Each structure stands twice: as C-alpha cells, then as structure tokens.
Short mmCIF file of C-alpha atoms in Angstrom, two decimals:
data_model
loop_
_atom_site.label_atom_id
_atom_site.label_comp_id
_atom_site.label_asym_id
_atom_site.label_seq_id
_atom_site.Cartn_x
_atom_site.Cartn_y
_atom_site.Cartn_z
CA UNK A 1 -0.23 0.15 -0.14
CA UNK A 2 2.86 2.41 0.90
CA UNK A 3 4.55 1.67 -2.38
CA UNK A 4 2.04 1.95 -4.48
CA UNK A 5 0.96 5.70 -2.88
CA UNK A 6 4.70 6.45 -3.28
CA UNK A 7 4.72 5.31 -6.80
CA UNK A 8 1.82 7.93 -7.79
CA UNK A 9 3.33 10.79 -5.86
CA UNK A 10 6.98 11.91 -7.19
CA UNK A 11 7.68 14.47 -4.10
CA UNK A 12 10.52 14.88 -2.00
CA UNK A 13 9.22 12.63 0.61
CA UNK A 14 8.96 9.29 -1.77
CA UNK A 15 12.45 7.86 -1.12
CA UNK A 16 12.26 8.08 2.48
CA UNK A 17 8.61 6.42 2.63
CA UNK A 18 9.47 3.82 0.26
CA UNK A 19 12.67 3.16 2.31
CA UNK A 20 10.61 2.89 5.39
CA UNK A 21 7.71 0.70 3.72
CA UNK A 22 11.04 -1.57 2.86
CA UNK A 23 12.21 -1.32 6.40
CA UNK A 24 8.65 -2.66 7.76
CA UNK A 25 8.88 -5.43 5.36
CA UNK A 26 12.01 -6.53 6.76
CA UNK A 27 10.65 -6.03 10.33
CA UNK A 28 7.95 -8.52 9.27
CA UNK A 29 10.75 -11.05 8.10
CA UNK A 30 12.58 -10.78 11.32
CA UNK A 31 9.76 -11.22 13.71
CA UNK A 32 8.33 -14.38 11.40
CA UNK A 33 11.59 -15.77 11.62
CA UNK A 34 11.58 -15.63 15.33
CA UNK A 35 8.14 -17.29 15.28
CA UNK A 36 8.74 -20.02 12.98
CA UNK A 37 8.55 -23.70 14.00
CA UNK A 38 10.92 -25.72 12.30
CA UNK A 39 10.38 -28.74 14.45
CA UNK A 40 8.83 -30.55 11.71
CA UNK A 41 10.68 -30.35 8.43
CA UNK A 42 8.39 -31.84 6.12
CA UNK A 43 5.86 -30.90 3.67
CA UNK A 44 3.63 -29.16 6.61
CA UNK A 45 6.48 -26.48 7.04
CA UNK A 46 5.00 -25.25 3.62
CA UNK A 47 1.78 -24.47 5.37
CA UNK A 48 3.10 -22.49 8.19
CA UNK A 49 1.98 -18.57 8.10
CA UNK A 50 5.33 -17.68 9.29
CA UNK A 51 7.17 -19.23 6.44
CA UNK A 52 4.84 -17.54 3.88
CA UNK A 53 5.39 -14.13 5.47
CA UNK A 54 9.03 -14.56 5.13
CA UNK A 55 8.74 -15.07 1.98
CA UNK A 56 6.00 -12.53 0.70
CA UNK A 57 7.51 -9.77 2.76
CA UNK A 58 11.33 -10.48 2.00
CA UNK A 59 9.99 -10.43 -1.98
CA UNK A 60 8.27 -7.02 -0.99
CA UNK A 61 11.12 -5.54 0.81
CA UNK A 62 13.43 -6.11 -2.07
CA UNK A 63 10.67 -4.74 -4.49
CA UNK A 64 9.82 -1.40 -2.42
CA UNK A 65 13.98 -0.98 -1.47
CA UNK A 66 14.63 -1.00 -5.44
CA UNK A 67 11.78 1.17 -5.83
CA UNK A 68 13.33 3.81 -3.20
CA UNK A 69 16.79 3.35 -4.60
CA UNK A 70 14.96 4.73 -8.00
CA UNK A 71 13.54 7.79 -6.20
CA UNK A 72 16.54 8.56 -3.87
CA UNK A 73 20.08 8.35 -2.86
CA UNK A 74 21.52 5.00 -1.45
CA UNK A 75 22.77 6.60 1.86
CA UNK A 76 19.30 8.07 2.86
CA UNK A 77 17.43 5.17 1.55
CA UNK A 78 19.48 2.57 3.26
CA UNK A 79 19.80 4.50 6.65
CA UNK A 80 15.95 4.82 6.66
CA UNK A 81 15.54 0.78 5.98
CA UNK A 82 18.10 -0.34 7.99
CA UNK A 83 16.80 2.16 11.09
CA UNK A 84 13.53 1.20 10.78
CA UNK A 85 14.08 -2.66 10.34
CA UNK A 86 16.49 -2.73 13.47
CA UNK A 87 14.06 -0.52 15.67
CA UNK A 88 11.12 -2.00 14.89
CA UNK A 89 12.02 -5.70 14.94
CA UNK A 90 13.51 -4.75 18.33
CA UNK A 91 10.57 -3.09 20.15
CA UNK A 92 8.35 -5.91 18.74
CA UNK A 93 10.92 -8.32 20.56
CA UNK A 94 10.70 -6.24 23.84
CA UNK A 95 6.94 -5.85 23.78
CA UNK A 96 5.56 -8.98 22.36
CA UNK A 97 8.40 -11.67 22.31
CA UNK A 98 9.99 -11.83 25.63
CA UNK A 99 13.01 -10.19 25.00
CA UNK A 100 14.74 -8.35 27.50
CA UNK A 101 17.56 -5.82 27.90
CA UNK A 102 20.24 -6.73 29.96
CA UNK A 103 20.40 -6.01 33.43
CA UNK A 104 22.30 -2.19 33.77
CA UNK A 105 22.10 -1.63 30.08
CA UNK A 106 18.34 -0.10 29.76
CA UNK A 107 19.80 3.71 29.35
CA UNK A 108 22.42 2.80 26.69
CA UNK A 109 19.75 0.47 24.81
CA UNK A 110 17.23 3.56 24.70
CA UNK A 111 20.20 6.09 23.84
CA UNK A 112 21.25 3.57 21.29
CA UNK A 113 17.38 3.75 19.50
CA UNK A 114 17.32 7.55 20.09
CA UNK A 115 20.87 7.93 18.48
CA UNK A 116 19.70 5.48 15.90
CA UNK A 117 16.40 7.22 14.75
CA UNK A 118 18.12 10.61 14.81
CA UNK A 119 20.71 9.40 12.72
CA UNK A 120 18.45 8.23 9.96
CA UNK A 121 16.36 11.00 10.42
CA UNK A 122 19.52 13.27 9.91
CA UNK A 123 21.24 11.06 7.08
CA UNK A 124 17.61 11.49 5.09
CA UNK A 125 17.53 15.46 5.70
CA UNK A 126 21.14 16.12 4.81
CA UNK A 127 20.73 13.85 1.71
CA UNK A 128 17.58 15.30 0.75
CA UNK A 129 19.09 18.97 0.96
CA UNK A 130 22.23 17.77 -0.87
CA UNK A 131 20.07 16.56 -3.76
CA UNK A 132 18.10 19.95 -4.15
CA UNK A 133 21.43 21.61 -4.46
CA UNK A 134 22.08 19.80 -7.44
#
C-alpha cells in the first residue's frame, strides 16, 4: 500500500517513505523468523504462515527498496530502511516476544534507539538537501 501510494507521487518524501516501507517488510521477516517453528521439517512446513510471511515480505522488501533507490540516494534510503528494520523488530521483540535488555543496560539501549532514529532522520534530511542543491 505504501509503495503504490508513493509511486503515484513523485515528491521529496517519496524515497524516505518507500525506504520506511522496505524496513517495515524486513521487520515482518525478522519477527516471522523468530516465530517460525521448524520442529517438523516436512511438507507441512509449507503450510506455516510464518514461512509465507518470510517469503512474501522478503520479496516485497526487495521490490520496495529498489523503488526507493530509483527515487532517492542510496545513503538515505539504506539508513532509513535499516533503522526502521532494526528499531521496529527490537521493539516488537521487547513488547511481544519476551526479549529483555540486560540488567544495567536500559539507558544505553534507549540511547541507541534515539541515536539510531535521529541518525537516520539526519542522514535523510542531509541527503534531501544535497539532492535539492544539484
């Protein structure tokens, strides 16, 4: 949905939005991989929703990432995609998959989240300004 909407509009925000969509799809791949039960390595594995989520969202992420690269610079697109993927997957792991931050490392973990998001926003903003100057 994000890709279809962004494809119709060729504006400054198109590449970052597409990169965000690629990051979302990769987050689904990561979460689905965590929930995939491979105890039964047979034909019934093909009926597992997690396997289909991995395959379809992986394909979607690759296509949307390619679309984002067509609209924007590789540095900003990659920064937004990886930051979205890492941050969102980590938050889902903490909230729903019983992941925990090691004792005494909550402040560095929060600082890491804030710096990662701020860095991606900064890179995207700087790349957009550099592209406008050209």
